[in-house]
XYZ file of C-alpha atoms in Angstrom:
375
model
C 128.146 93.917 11.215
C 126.835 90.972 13.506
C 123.952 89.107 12.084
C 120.801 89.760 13.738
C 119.219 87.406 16.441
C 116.078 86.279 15.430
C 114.467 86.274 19.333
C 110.650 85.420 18.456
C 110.268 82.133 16.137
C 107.553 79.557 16.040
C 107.429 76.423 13.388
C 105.778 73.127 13.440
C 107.913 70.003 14.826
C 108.086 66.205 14.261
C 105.215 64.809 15.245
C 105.373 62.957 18.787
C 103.686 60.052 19.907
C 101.850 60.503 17.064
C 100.804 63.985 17.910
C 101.153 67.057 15.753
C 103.010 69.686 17.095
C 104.718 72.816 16.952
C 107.636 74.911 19.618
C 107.095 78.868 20.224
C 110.245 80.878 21.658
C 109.288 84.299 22.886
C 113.200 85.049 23.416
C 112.973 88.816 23.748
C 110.938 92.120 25.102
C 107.155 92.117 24.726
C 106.092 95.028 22.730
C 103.362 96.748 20.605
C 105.074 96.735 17.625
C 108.468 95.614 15.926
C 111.002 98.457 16.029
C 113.695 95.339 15.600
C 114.042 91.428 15.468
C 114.401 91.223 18.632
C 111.311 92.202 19.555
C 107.704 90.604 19.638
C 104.660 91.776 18.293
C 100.797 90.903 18.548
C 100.548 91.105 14.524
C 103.394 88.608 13.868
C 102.393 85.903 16.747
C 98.633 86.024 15.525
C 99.605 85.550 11.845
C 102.070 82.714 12.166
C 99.841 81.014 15.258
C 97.469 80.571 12.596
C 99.833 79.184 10.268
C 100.587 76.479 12.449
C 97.573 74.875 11.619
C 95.893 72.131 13.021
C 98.586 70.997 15.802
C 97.800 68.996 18.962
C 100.592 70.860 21.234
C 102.398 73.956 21.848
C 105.957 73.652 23.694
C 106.084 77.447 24.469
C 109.674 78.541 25.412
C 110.014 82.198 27.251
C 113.166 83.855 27.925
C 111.927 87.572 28.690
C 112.285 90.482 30.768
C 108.687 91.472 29.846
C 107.670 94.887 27.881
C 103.953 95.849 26.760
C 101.093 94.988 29.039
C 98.809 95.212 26.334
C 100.654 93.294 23.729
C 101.228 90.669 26.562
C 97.320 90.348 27.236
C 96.847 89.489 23.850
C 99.760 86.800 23.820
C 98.528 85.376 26.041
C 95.067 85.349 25.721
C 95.478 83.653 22.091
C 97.588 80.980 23.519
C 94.799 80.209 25.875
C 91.742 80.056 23.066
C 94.124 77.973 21.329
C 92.462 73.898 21.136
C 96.111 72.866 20.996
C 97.660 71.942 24.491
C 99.951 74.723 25.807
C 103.364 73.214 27.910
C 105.101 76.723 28.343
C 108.735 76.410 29.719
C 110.876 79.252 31.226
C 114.431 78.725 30.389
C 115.492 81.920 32.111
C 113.299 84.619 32.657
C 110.061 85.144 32.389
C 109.443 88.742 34.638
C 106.582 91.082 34.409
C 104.636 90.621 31.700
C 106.620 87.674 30.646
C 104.850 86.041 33.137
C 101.143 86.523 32.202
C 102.248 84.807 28.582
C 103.693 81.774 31.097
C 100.307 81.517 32.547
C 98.369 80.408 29.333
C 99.957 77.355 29.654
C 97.940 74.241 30.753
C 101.530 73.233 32.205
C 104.384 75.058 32.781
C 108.074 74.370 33.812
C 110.593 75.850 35.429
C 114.372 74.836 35.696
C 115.388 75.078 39.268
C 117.601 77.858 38.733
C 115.284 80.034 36.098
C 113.270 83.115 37.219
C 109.745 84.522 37.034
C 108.769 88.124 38.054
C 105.666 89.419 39.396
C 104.955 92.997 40.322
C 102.457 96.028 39.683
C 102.288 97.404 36.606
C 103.822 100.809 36.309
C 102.923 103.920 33.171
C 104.100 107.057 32.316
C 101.661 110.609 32.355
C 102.014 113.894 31.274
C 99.466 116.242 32.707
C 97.355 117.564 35.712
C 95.419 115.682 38.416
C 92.696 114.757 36.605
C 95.216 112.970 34.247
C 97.068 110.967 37.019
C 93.726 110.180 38.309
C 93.201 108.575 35.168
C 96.492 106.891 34.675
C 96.116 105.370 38.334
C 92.664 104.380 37.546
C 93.901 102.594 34.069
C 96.747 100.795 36.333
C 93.992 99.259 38.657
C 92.071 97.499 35.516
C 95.112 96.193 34.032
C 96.018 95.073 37.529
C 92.835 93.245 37.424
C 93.411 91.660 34.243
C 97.212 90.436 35.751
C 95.617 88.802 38.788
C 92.771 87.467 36.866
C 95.739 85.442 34.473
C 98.006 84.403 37.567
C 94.637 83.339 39.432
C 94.388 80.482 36.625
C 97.263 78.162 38.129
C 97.954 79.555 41.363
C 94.692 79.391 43.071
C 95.654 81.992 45.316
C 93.280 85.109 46.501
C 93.111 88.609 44.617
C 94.296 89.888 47.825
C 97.301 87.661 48.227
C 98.400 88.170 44.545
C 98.002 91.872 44.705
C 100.152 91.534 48.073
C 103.204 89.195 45.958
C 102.615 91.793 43.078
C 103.201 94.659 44.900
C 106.518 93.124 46.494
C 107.943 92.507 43.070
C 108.269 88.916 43.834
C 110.919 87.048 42.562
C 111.084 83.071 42.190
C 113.306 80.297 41.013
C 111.603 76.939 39.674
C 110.895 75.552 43.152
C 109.350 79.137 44.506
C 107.023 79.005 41.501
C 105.652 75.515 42.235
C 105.435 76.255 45.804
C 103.521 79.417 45.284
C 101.181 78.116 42.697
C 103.079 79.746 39.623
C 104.445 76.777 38.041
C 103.663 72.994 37.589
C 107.190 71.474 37.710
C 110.419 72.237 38.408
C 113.630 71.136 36.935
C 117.352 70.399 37.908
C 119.164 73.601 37.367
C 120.694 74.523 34.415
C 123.470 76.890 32.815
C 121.210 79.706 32.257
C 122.327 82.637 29.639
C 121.153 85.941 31.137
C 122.135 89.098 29.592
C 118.950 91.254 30.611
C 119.532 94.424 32.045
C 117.602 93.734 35.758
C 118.304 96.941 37.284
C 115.136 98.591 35.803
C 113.048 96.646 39.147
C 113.279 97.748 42.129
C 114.828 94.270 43.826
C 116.234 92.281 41.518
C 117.850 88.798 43.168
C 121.446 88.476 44.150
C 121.537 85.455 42.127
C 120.824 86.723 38.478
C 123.923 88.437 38.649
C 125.723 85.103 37.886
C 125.331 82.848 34.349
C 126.300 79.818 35.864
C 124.293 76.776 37.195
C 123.299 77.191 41.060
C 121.746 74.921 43.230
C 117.551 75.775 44.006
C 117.416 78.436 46.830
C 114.739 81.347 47.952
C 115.645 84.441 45.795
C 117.507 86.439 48.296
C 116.306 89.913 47.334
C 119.134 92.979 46.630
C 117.283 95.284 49.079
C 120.898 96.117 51.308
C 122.767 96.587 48.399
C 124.855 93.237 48.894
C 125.907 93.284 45.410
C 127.025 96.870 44.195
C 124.673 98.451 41.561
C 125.902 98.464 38.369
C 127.608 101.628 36.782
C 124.871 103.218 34.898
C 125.867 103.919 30.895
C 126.667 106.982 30.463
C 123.387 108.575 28.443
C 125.555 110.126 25.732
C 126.885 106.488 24.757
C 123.763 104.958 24.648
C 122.320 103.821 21.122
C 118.638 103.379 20.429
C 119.711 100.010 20.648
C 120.680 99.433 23.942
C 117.644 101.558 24.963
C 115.397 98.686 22.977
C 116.801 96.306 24.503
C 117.826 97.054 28.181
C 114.302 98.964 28.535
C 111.900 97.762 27.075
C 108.923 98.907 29.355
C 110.341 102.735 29.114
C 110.151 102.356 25.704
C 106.596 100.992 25.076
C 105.436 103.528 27.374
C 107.093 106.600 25.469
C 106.203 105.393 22.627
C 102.429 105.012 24.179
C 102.512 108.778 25.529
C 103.812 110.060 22.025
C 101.179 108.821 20.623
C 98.258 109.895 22.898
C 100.256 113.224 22.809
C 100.043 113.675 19.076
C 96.202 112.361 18.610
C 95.472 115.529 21.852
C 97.117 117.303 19.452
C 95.231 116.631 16.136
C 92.036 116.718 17.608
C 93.056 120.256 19.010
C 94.327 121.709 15.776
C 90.653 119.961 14.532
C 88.712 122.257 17.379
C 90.446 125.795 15.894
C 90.281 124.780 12.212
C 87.828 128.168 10.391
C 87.109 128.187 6.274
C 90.243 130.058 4.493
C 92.911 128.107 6.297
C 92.974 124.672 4.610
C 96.399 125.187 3.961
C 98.078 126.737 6.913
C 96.340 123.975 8.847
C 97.151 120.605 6.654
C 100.869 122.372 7.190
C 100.419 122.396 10.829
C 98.763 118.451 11.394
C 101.844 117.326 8.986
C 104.989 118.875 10.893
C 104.280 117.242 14.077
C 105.126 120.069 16.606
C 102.562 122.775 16.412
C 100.221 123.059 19.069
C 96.743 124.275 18.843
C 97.837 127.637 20.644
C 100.418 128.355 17.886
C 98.625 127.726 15.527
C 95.112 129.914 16.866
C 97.666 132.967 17.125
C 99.404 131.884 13.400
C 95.418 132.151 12.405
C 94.661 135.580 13.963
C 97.698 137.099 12.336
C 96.836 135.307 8.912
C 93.358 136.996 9.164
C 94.565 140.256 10.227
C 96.969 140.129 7.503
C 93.969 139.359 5.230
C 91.904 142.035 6.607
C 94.522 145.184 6.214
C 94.869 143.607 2.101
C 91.114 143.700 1.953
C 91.190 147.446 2.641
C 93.768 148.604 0.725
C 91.859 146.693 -2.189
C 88.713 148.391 -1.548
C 90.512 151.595 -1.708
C 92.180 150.900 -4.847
C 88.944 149.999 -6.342
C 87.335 153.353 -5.104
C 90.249 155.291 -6.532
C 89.704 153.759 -9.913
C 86.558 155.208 -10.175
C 87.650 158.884 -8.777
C 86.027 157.632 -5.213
C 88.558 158.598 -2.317
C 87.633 156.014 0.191
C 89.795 157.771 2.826
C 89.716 158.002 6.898
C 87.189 160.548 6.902
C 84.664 158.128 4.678
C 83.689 156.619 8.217
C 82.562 159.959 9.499
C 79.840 160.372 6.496
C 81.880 162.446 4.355
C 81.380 160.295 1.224
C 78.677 158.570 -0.159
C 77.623 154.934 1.113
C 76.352 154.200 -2.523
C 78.658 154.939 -4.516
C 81.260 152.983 -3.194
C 78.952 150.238 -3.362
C 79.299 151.055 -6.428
C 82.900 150.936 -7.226
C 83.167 147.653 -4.917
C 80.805 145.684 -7.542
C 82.591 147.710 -10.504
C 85.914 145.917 -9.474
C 84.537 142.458 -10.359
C 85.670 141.018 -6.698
C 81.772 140.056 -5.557
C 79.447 138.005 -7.100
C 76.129 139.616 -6.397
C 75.625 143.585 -5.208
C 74.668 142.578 -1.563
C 77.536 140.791 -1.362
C 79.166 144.219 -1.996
C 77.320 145.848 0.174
C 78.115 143.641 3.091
C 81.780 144.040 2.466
C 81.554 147.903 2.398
C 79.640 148.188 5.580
C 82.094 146.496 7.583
C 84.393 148.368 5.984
C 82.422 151.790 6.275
C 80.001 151.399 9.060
C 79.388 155.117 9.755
C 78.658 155.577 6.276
C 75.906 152.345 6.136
C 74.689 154.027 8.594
C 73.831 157.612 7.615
C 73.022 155.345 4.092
C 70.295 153.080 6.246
C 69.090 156.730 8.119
C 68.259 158.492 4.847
C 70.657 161.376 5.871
C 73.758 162.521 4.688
C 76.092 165.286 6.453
């Protein structure tokens, strides 16, 4: 088995011109949580930023095809309340959210022949208008909240971001400093690519090829100059190559899954009634019953219940020579007595308790009982 690749690592260096400091490589996809080592997660880059300690500067080194918006934000965001001086450094990609994390640094630089991404941010919704109203609405904040981060170097307009965002806008080192999105660029470099770009809609002719290439404008794949590559066939795919070639998809199923299963909770919550503990803790814990199957489980539970209450309250009436019959709801027998034989069987606590249960039982008789009459 080949030994895992460690892609997210952060330790303290020599200290440099006599200044502490430490190098952060975000060599991977951007997401929530950790299903695997080569992913990056909120948790682990908060608890070993803080175990840096006191250092002066941050060498931040990105290498990513991007991944969680949210987990991005907060990247970034704690690189940027950091005191320490942030020099962030793309050595090959930094696209979509990738990006944002660039921008929290007080410098950053590009290789000539490296790549940064912008473009809109894109989710996944299951449900009716009023839900993709929502989802479209949520896309405009965080859209917000990407300009707002790019707006810190580039100095550019919300409108004129927003315009390279929805372009998908792709740049080498020189495009970057010429558009605001970088503070230096470099003499190219071999640059190891093995991202899957064919998840964005117009991903450059040149990130095809590994090898060094002299600073030109991205020239965009929009005619098909290069032929797409032969989509994997889905059968041979592993959860693996799923991880790791899609990386947004992923954060975003596993965002709807779990927005699906608290709708569902909080709908088996709304039908929960006294008597069903059971059923119901067996319904939250096996993950697939929805509230409908389970209201309809409930009915026929309490039908079930309410056929064995009656054939209890006719055993008890038998036991004490009491035929509690189909014609005892036409008057025929008498309300009291098997009142009587209901509190004789032990079952109820108190007499009206009793009587309650035998009236719904035997309404016609409660009422020629409450009417004084008898037939």
């Amino acid at each position: 088995m080949a030994e895992k690749r460690n892609w997210f690592n952060m330790a303290a260096k020599a200290a440099q011109n006599g200044k502490k400091t430490a190098e952060i490589a975000i060599y991977g996809p951007i997401m929530d949580e950790k299903w695997s080592d080569e992913e990056v997660a909120p948790v682990d880059f908060a608890a070993e930023l803080k175990a840096l300690g006191d250092v002066e500067q941050i060498d931040l080194r990105i290498n990513s095809p991007g991944g969680s918006v949210f987990a991005g934000f907060a990247i970034h965001n704690m690189l940027v309340r950091h005191p320490a001086k942030v020099v962030a450094h793309v050595d090959g990609l930094a696209a979509s959210i990738a990006s944002v994390i660039a921008m929290a640094g007080d410098e950053i630089h590009m290789p000539a022949n490296a790549l940064m991404m912008i473009h809109d941010p894109s989710g996944m919704v299951w449900g009716g208008a009023s839900d993709m109203r929502k989802m479209a609405d949520s896309l405009d904040k965080i859209t917000e909240g990407i300009v707002a981060s790019y707006q810190r170097h580039s100095g550019k307009t919300i409108e004129e971001i927003k315009a390279l965002m929805a372009a998908e806008t792709w740049m080498t080192g020189n495009d970057a400093v010429a558009l605001g999105f970088a503070t230096h660029a470099g003499k190219p470099v071999k640059v190891s690519n093995d991202w899957d770009l064919s998840q964005f809609r117009h991903p450059p002719v040149a990130a095809f090829s590994n090898q060094p290439r002299e600073d030109q404008p991205m020239q965009h794949n929009v005619n098909n100059a290069v032929p797409s590559p032969t989509p994997p066939d889905p059968k041979a795919m592993t959860r693996e190559m799923v991880e790791k070639d899609h990386p947004d998809w992923v954060a975003q199923w596993k965002e709807a899954g779990r927005k699906e299963e608290l709708a569902r909770q909080e709908g088996l919550n709304a039908i929960a009634v006294p008597g069903m503990e059971s059923l119901m803790a067996a319904f939250r814990a096996d993950g697939v019953t929805t509230p409908g199957q389970a209201a309809l489980a409930i009915l026929r539970e309490q039908q079930k219940q309410g056929v064995n209450f009656l054939s209890s309250m006719r055993a008890d009436a038998a036991a004490v020579n009491i035929t509690a019959s189909a014609d005892t709801t036409t008057g025929a027998q008498d309300f009291v007595a098997l009142v009587d034989a209901a509190v004789a069987s032990g079952k109820y606590k108190t007499r009206a308790e009793a009587t309650e249960a035998v009236a719904r039982q035997n309404p016609k008789a409660y009422e020629i009982h409450r009417s004084g009459k008898k037939e």
